[in-house]
Short mmCIF file of C-alpha atoms in Angstrom, two decimals:
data_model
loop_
_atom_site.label_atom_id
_atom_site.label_comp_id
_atom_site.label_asym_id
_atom_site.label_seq_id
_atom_site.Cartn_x
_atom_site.Cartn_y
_atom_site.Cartn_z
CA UNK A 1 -159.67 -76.58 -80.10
CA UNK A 2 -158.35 -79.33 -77.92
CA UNK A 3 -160.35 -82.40 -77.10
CA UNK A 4 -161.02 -83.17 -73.42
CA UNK A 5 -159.53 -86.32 -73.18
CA UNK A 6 -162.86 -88.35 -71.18
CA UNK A 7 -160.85 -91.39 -71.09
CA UNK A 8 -158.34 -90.15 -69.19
CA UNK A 9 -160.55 -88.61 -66.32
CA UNK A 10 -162.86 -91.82 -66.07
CA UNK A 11 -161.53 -95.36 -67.78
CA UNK A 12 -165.63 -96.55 -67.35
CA UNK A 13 -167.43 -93.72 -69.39
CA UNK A 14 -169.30 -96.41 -71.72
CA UNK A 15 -171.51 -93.57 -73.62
CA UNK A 16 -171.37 -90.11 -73.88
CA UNK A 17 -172.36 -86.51 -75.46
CA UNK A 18 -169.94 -84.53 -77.55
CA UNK A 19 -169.83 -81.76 -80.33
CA UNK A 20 -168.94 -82.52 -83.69
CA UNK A 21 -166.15 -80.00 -84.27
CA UNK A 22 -164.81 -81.01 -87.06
CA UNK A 23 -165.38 -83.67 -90.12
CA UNK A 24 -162.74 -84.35 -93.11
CA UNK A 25 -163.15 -87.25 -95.85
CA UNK A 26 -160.19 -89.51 -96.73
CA UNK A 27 -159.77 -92.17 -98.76
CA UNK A 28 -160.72 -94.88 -96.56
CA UNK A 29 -163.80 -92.68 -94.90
CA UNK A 30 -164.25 -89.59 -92.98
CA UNK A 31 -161.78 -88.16 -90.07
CA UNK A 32 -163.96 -86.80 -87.00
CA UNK A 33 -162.83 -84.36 -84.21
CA UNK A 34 -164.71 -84.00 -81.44
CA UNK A 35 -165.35 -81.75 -78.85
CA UNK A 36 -164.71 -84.26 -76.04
CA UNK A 37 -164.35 -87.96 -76.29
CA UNK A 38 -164.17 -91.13 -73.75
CA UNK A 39 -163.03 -93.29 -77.54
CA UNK A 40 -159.19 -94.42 -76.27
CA UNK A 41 -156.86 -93.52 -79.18
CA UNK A 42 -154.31 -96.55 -79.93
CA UNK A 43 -150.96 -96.20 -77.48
CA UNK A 44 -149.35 -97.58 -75.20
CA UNK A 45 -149.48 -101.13 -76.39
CA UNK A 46 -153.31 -101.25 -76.55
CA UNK A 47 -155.48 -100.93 -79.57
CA UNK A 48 -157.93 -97.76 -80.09
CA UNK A 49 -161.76 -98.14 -78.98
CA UNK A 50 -164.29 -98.63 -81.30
CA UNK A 51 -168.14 -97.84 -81.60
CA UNK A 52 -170.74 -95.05 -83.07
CA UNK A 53 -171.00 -91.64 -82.71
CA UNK A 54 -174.71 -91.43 -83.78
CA UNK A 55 -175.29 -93.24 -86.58
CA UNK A 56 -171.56 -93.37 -87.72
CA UNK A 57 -169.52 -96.58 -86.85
CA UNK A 58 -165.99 -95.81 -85.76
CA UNK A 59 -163.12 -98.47 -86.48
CA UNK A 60 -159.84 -96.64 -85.42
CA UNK A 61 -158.58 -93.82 -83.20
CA UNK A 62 -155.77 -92.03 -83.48
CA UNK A 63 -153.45 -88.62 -82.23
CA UNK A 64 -151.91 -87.16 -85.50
CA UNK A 65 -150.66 -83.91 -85.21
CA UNK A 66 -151.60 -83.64 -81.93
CA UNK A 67 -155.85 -84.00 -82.65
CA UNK A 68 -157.79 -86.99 -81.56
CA UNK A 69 -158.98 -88.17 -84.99
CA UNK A 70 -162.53 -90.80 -84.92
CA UNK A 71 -162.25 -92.52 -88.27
CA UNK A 72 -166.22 -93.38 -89.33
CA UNK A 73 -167.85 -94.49 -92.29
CA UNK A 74 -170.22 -91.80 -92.96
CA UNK A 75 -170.07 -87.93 -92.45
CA UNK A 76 -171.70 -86.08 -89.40
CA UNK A 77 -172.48 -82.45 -89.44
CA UNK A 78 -170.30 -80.12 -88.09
CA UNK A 79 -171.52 -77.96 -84.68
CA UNK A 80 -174.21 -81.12 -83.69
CA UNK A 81 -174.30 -82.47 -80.59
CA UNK A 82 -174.58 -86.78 -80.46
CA UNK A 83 -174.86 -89.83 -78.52
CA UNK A 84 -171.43 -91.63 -78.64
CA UNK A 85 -171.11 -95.38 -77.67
CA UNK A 86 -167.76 -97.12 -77.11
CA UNK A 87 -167.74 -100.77 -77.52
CA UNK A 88 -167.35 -101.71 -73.99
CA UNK A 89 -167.01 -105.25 -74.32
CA UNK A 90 -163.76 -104.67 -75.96
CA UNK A 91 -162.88 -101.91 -74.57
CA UNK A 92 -163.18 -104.15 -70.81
CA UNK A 93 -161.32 -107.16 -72.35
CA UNK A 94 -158.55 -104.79 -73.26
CA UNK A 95 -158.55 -103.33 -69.93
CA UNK A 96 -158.49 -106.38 -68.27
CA UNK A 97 -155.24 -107.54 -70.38
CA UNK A 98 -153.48 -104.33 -70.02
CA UNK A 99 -153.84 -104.16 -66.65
CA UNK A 100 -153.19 -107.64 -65.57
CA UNK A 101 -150.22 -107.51 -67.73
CA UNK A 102 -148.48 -104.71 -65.22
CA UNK A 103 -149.06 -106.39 -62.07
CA UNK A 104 -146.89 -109.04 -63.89
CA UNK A 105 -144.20 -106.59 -64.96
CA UNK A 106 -144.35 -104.86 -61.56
CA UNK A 107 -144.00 -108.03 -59.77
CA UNK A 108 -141.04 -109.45 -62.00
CA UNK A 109 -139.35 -106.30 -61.63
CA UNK A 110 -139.83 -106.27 -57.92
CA UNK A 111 -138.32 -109.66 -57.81
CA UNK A 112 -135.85 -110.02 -60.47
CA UNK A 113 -135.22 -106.50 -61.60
CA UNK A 114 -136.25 -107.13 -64.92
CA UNK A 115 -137.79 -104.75 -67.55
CA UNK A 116 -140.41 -104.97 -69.74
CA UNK A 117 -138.95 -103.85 -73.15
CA UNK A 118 -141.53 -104.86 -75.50
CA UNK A 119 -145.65 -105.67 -74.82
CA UNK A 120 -148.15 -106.63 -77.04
CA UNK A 121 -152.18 -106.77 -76.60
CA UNK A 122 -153.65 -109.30 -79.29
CA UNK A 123 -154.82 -112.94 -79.41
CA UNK A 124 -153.01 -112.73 -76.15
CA UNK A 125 -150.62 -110.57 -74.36
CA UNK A 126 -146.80 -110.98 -75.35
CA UNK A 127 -144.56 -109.34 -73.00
CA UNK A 128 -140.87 -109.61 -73.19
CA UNK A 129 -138.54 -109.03 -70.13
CA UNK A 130 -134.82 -108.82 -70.58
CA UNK A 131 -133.64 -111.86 -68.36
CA UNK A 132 -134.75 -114.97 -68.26
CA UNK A 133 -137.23 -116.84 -65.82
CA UNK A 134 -137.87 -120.76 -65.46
CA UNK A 135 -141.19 -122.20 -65.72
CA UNK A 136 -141.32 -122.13 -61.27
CA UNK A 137 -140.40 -119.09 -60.99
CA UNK A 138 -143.15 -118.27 -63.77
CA UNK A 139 -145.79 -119.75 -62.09
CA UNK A 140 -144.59 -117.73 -58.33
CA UNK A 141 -145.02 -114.86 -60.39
CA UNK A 142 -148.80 -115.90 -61.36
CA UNK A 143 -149.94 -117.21 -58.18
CA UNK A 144 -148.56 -113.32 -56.89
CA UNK A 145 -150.39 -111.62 -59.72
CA UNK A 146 -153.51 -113.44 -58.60
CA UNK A 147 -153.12 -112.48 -55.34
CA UNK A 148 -153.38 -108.70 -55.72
CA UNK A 149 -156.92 -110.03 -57.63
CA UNK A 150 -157.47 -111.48 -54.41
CA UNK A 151 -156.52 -108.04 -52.38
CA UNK A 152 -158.30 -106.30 -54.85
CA UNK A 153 -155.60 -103.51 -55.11
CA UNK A 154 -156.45 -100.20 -56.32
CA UNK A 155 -155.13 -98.82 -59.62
CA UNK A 156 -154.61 -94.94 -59.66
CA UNK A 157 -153.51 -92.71 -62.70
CA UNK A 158 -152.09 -89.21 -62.25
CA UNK A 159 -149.73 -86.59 -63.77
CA UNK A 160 -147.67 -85.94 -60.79
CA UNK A 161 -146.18 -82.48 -60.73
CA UNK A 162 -142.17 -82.10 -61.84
CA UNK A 163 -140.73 -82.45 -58.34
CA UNK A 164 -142.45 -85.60 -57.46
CA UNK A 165 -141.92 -87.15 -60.82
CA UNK A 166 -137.99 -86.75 -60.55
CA UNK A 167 -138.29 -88.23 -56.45
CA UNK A 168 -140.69 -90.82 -58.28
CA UNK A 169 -139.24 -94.59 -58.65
CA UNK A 170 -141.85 -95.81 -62.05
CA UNK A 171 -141.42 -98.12 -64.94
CA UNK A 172 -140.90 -96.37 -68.09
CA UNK A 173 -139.43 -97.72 -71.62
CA UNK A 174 -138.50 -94.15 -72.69
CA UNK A 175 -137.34 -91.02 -70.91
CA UNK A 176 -140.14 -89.10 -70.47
CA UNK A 177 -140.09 -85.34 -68.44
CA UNK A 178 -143.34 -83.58 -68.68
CA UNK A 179 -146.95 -84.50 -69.01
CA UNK A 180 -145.96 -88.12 -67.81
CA UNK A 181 -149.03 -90.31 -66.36
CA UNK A 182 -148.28 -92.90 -63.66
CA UNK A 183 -150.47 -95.50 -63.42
CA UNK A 184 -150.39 -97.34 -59.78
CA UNK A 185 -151.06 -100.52 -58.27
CA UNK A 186 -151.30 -100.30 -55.01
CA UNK A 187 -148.33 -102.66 -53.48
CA UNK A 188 -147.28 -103.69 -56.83
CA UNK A 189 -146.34 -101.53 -59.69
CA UNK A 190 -145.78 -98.06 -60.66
CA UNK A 191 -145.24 -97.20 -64.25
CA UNK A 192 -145.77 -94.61 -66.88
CA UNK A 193 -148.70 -95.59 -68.97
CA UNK A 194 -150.89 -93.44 -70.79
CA UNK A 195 -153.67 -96.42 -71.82
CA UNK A 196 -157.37 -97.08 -69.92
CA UNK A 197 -157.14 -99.72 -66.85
CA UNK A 198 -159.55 -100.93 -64.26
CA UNK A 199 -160.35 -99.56 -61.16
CA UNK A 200 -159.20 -102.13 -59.15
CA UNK A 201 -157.79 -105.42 -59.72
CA UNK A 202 -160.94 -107.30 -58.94
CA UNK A 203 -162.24 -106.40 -62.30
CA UNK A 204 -159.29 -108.56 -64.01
CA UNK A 205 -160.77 -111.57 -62.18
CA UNK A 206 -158.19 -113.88 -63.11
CA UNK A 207 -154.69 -113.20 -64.61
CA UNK A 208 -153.61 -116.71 -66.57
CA UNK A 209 -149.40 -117.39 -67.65
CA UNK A 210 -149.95 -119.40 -70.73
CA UNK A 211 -145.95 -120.38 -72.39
CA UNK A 212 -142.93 -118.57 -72.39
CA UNK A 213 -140.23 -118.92 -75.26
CA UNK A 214 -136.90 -117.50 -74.83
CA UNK A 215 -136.70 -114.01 -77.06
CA UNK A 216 -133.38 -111.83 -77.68
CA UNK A 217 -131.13 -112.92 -74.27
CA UNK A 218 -134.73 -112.72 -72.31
CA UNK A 219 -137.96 -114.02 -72.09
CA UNK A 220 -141.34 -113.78 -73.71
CA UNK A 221 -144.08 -114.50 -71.68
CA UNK A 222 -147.54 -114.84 -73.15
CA UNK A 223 -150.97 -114.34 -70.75
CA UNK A 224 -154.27 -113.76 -70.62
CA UNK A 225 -156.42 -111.84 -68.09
CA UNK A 226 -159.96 -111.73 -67.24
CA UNK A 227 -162.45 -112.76 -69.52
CA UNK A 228 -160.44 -114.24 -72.16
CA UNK A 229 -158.46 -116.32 -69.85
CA UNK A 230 -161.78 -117.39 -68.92
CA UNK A 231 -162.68 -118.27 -72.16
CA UNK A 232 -159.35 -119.92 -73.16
CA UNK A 233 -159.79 -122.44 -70.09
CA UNK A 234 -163.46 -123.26 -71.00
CA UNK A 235 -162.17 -124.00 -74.22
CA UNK A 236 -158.83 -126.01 -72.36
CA UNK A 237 -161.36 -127.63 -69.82
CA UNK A 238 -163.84 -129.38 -73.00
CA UNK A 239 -160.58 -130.70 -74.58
CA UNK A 240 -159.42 -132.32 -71.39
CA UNK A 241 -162.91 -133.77 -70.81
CA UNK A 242 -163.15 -135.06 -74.38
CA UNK A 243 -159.13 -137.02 -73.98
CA UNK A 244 -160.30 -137.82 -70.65
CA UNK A 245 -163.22 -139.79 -71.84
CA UNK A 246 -161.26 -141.27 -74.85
CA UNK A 247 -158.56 -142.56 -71.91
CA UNK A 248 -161.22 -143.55 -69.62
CA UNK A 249 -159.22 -141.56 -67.10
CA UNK A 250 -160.24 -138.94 -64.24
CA UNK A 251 -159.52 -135.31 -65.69
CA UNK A 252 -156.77 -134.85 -63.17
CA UNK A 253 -155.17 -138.03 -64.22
CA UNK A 254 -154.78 -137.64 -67.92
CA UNK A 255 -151.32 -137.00 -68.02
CA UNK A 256 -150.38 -140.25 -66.15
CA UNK A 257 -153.16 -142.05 -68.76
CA UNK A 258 -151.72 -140.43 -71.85
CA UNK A 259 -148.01 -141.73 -70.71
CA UNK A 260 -149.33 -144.96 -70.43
CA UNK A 261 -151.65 -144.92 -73.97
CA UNK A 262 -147.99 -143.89 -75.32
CA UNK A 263 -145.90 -146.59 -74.50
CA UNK A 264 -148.82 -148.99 -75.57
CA UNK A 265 -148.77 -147.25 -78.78
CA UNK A 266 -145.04 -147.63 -79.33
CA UNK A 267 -145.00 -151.30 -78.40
CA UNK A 268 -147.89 -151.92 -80.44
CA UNK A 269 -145.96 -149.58 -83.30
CA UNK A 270 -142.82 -152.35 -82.86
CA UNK A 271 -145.29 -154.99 -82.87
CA UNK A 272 -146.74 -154.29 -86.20
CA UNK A 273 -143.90 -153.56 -87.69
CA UNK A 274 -142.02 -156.92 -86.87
CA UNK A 275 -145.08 -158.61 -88.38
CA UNK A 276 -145.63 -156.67 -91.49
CA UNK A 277 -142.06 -157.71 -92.15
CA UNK A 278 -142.71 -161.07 -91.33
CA UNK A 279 -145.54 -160.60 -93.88
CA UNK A 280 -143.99 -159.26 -96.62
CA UNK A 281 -140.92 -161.99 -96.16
CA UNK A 282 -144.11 -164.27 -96.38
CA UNK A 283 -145.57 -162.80 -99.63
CA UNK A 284 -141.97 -162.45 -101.04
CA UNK A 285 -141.48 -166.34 -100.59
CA UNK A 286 -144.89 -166.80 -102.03
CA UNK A 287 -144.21 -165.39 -105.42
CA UNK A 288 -142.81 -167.75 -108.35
CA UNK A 289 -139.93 -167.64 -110.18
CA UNK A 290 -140.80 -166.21 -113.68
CA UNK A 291 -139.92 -164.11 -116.76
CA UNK A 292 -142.71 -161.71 -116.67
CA UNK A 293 -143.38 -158.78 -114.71
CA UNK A 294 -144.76 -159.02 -111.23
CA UNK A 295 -147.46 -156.14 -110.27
CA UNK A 296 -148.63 -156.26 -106.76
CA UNK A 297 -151.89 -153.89 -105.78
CA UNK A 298 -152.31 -153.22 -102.00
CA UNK A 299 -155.02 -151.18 -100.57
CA UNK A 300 -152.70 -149.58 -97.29
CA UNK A 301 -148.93 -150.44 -97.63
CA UNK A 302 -146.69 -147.66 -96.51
CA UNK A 303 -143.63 -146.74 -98.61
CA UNK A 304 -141.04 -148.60 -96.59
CA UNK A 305 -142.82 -152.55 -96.58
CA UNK A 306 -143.71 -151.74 -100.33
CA UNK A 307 -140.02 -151.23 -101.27
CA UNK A 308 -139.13 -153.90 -98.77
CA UNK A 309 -142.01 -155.90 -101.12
CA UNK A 310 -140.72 -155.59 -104.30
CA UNK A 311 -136.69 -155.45 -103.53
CA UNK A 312 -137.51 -159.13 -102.60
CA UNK A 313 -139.93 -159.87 -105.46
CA UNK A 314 -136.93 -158.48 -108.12
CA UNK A 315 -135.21 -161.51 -106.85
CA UNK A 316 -137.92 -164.01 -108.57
CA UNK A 317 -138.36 -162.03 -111.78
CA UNK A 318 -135.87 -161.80 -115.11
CA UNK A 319 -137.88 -157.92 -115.66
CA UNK A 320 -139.39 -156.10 -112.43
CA UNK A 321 -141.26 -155.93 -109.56
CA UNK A 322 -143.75 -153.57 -109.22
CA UNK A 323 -145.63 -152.42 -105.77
CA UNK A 324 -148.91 -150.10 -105.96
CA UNK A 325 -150.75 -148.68 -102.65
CA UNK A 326 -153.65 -146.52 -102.76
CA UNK A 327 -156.99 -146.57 -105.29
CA UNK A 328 -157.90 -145.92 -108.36
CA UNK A 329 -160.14 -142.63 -106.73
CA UNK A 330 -157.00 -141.72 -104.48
CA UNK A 331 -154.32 -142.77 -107.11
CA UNK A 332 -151.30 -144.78 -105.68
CA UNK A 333 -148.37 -144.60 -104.03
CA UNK A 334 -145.80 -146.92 -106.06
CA UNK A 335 -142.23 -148.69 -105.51
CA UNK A 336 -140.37 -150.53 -108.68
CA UNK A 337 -137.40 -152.73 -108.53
CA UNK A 338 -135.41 -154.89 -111.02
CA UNK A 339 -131.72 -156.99 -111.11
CA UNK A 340 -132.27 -156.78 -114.82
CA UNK A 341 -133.04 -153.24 -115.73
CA UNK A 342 -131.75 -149.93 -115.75
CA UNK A 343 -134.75 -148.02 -113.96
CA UNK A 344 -133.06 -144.39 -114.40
CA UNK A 345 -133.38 -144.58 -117.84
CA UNK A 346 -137.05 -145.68 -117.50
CA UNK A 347 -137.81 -143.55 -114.85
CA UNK A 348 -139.33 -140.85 -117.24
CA UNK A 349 -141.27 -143.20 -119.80
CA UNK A 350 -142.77 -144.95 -116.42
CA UNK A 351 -144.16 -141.76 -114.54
CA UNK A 352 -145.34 -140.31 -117.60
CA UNK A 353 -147.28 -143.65 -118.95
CA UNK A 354 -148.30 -143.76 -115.13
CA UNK A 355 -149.83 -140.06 -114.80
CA UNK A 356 -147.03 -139.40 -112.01
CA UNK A 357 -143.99 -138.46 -110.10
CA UNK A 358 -141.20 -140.05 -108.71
CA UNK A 359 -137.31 -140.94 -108.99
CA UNK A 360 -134.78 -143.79 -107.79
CA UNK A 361 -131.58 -145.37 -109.08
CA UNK A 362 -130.93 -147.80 -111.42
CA UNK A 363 -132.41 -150.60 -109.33
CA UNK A 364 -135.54 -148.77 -107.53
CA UNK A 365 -137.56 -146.45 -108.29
CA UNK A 366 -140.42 -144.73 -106.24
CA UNK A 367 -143.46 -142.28 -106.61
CA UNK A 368 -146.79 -141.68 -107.20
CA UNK A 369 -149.42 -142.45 -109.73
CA UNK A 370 -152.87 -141.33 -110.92
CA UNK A 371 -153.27 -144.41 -113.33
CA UNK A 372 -156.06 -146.72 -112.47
CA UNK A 373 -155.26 -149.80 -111.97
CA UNK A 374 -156.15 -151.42 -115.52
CA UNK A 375 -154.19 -148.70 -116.87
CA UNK A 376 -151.13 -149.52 -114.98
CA UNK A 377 -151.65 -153.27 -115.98
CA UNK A 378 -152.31 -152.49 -119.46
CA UNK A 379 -148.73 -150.55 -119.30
CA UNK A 380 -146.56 -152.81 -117.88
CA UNK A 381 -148.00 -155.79 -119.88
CA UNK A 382 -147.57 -154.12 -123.37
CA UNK A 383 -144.05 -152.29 -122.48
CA UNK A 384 -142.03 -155.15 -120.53
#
C-alpha cells in the first residue's frame, strides 16, 4: 500500500489521523508505515519532520525503497488508528528557510543567470551559485527578496502534466521527466522542488544575507529567513548595545567609535612599548657588575622585554642572567642569557631542574617553568 503523501496536498497539516500499516524493529528502534502521513521525509535540501504518532516519538523520516518509513522509539500496533503530531515549530522554521532561500535563487538567476548547484538547511542556509556576486550586488538581491515579503507573493506547487513541463522554463539541478513538482513564486521563481514551503511569502517575514565566501569559481552565500533571522538579530542587536555602551557611542555610530578606540589603542600600544624599553634599559643599568648569577622575578613581563631584560643583564654578570614572569600558582614564563656559558648544553639539566620546557642557542635560552620560585633560587644558587 502506498502512503498518501499529506504533506504534499497541504504544507500546514500540524496533526493528523492515520492507520498503522505496518511496524518493523531495527537496531536503532522501530520502522513505521503509515497509512497516510503529513511527517515530510528528508529531500530536497531540508531535513525530515519530527514528532509522535501516539505515544511514539519520531526522530527521522525517510523514502527507502519507495515506502515512507517513521523511525520511533517504541512499537505501535499494526491496523490502529492514532493521533499524529508534527513538530510544527520546526517544521515552520524550516519552511521559512527553504522558502526564503528560492526567492533568492530565483532572483539571482533572474538577474545574473546564475544556478544554484548546491543548498544546505542547518545553523543557517548555505547556498552556492556558480558565479560570483559582490557584497552590493548581494545586498540588491536582499532588499528584492524582501520585497516579494512585502508583496506577499503566492507560492504554488503542482505536477504539471508532460506537455507543459517540456514548454515549462523551472530551476532544476538534475534532469527530471515525470512526476516533477514545480514549486512557484509568483513573479519570482519557478523551480522543481519536492520539499514543504509557505503559502505565501508573508509567512517568511524577513529573509536576512548574512556573509558570502567565495566557493569552487562561485559564491556561497549564507542566510537566514523568518524566525531565526529574527532571532540572530536579537542576539546581533544586545551585542551592539553592550559595545555601544562600553564606547559611550550611539548604536548607529559604533563603527566610527570603534575606529577611533583603535587607533587610541595602537598609539597607546607604541606608547607602552617605548617605555617598557626605556624601563628595562633602566633596570639593566641598575644592576651591578658581579660574579654571581642574577635572577630577576616579575609578576607580568611578556617574552620579548624579558629577553630584552636579561640579554642586557648577561652584560654585568661573569655566569647568567636569568628572567622569570608568572607565579608560583601559574608557573612562569622564563628567558636565560650568558657571555660566559654554553646554554645548549644546559638547556636540558635547566628545564628539567626547573619542571619545564623550552630551547635557545648557546647564548639564550627560553621557556616555561612550574618551579616555585624558592625552587628556582635554590637551583641556580647551588648549580652556578
Amino acid at each position: 500500500m502506498i502512503t498518501e503523501k499529506l504533506y504534499d496536498k497541504d504544507s500546514h497539516i500540524k496533526a493528523f489521523t492515520a492507520k498503522v500499516i505496518d511496524c518493523r524493529k531495527n537496531e536503532n528502534g522501530f520502522e513505521v508505515i503509515l497509512d497516510k502521513t503529513a511527517f515530510f521525509p528528508e529531500g530536497g535540501g531540508q531535513y525530515a519532520d519530527t514528532g509522535k504518532i501516539g505515544e511514539a516519538y519520531i526522530n527521522d523520516v525517510q523514502i527507502i525503497n519507495g515506502e515512507i518509513v517513521h523511525y520511533a522509539d517504541r512499537a505501535l500496533n499494526i491496523g490502529e488508528e492514532l493521533c499524529c503530531e508534527i513538530n510544527w515549530e520546526q517544521r515552520f522554521r524550516r519552511m521559512q528557510n527553504h522558502s526564503g532561500e528560492h526567492i533568492v535563487s530565483g532572483i539571482v538567476h533572474k538577474l545574473y543567470g546564475y544556478e544554484n548547484v548546491g543548498f544546505h538547511l542547518g545553523d543557517d542556509v548555505t547556498i552556492d551559485f556558480d558565479g560570483e556576486l559582490t557584497r552590493e550586488q548581494l545586498i540588491d538581491v536582499e532588499k528584492r527578496a524582501n520585497e516579494a515579503i512585502y508583496k506577499n507573493a503566492k507560492f504554488t506547487c503542482e505536477y504539471p502534466d508532460e506537455e507543459t513541463l517540456k514548454n515549462l522554463s523551472y530551476r532544476s539541478k538534475l534532469e527530471l521527466t515525470e512526476n516533477v513538482r514545480i514549486v512557484t513564486v509568483e513573479g519570482y521563481d519557478v523551480c522543481a522542488c519536492c520539499a514543504v514551503h509557505v503559502y505565501s511569502a508573508s509567512e517568511i517575514g524577513i529573509i536576512k544575507i548574512l556573509d558570502f565566501t567565495r566557493h569552487r569559481g562561485g559564491i556561497r552565500v549564507h542566510l537566514l529567513c523568518g524566525k531565526d533571522a529574527l532571532e540572530d538579530y536579537e542576539t546581533k542587536y544586545e551585542n551592539l548595545r553592550s559595545v555601544a555602551t562600553v564606547l559611550c557611542a550611539k548604536q548607529n555610530e559604533t563603527a566610527q567609535a570603534f575606529e577611533r578606540f583603535s587607533e587610541e589603542h595602537s598609539a597607546l600600544k607604541i606608547e607602552l612599548a617605548a617605555l617598557k624599553r626605556k624601563l628595562a634599559q633602566l633596570k639593566a643599568s641598575a644592576m651591578e657588575n658581579t660574579d654571581e648569577c642574577i635572577l630577576i622575578f616579575e609578576a607580568n613581563t611578556d617574552m620579548n622585554d624579558l629577553r630584552k631584560l636579561v640579554l642586557n643583564g648577561a652584560e654585568k654578570t661573569e655566569k647568567l642572567c636569568a628572567g622569570f614572569s608568572g607565579n608560583n600558582n601559574d608557573g612562569y614564563r622564563f628567558a636565560i642569557a650568558s657571555k660566559s656559558i654554553d646554554l645548549r648544553e644546559k638547556s636540558k639539566e635547566i628545564t628539567s631542574a626547573l619542571n619545564g620546557r623550552g630551547g635557545g642557542s648557546s647564548e639564550l635560552l627560553q621557556g616555561s617553568a612550574a618551579a616555585s620560585k624558592e625552587e628556582i633560587e635554590k637551583y641556580f644558587k647551588e648549580n652556578f
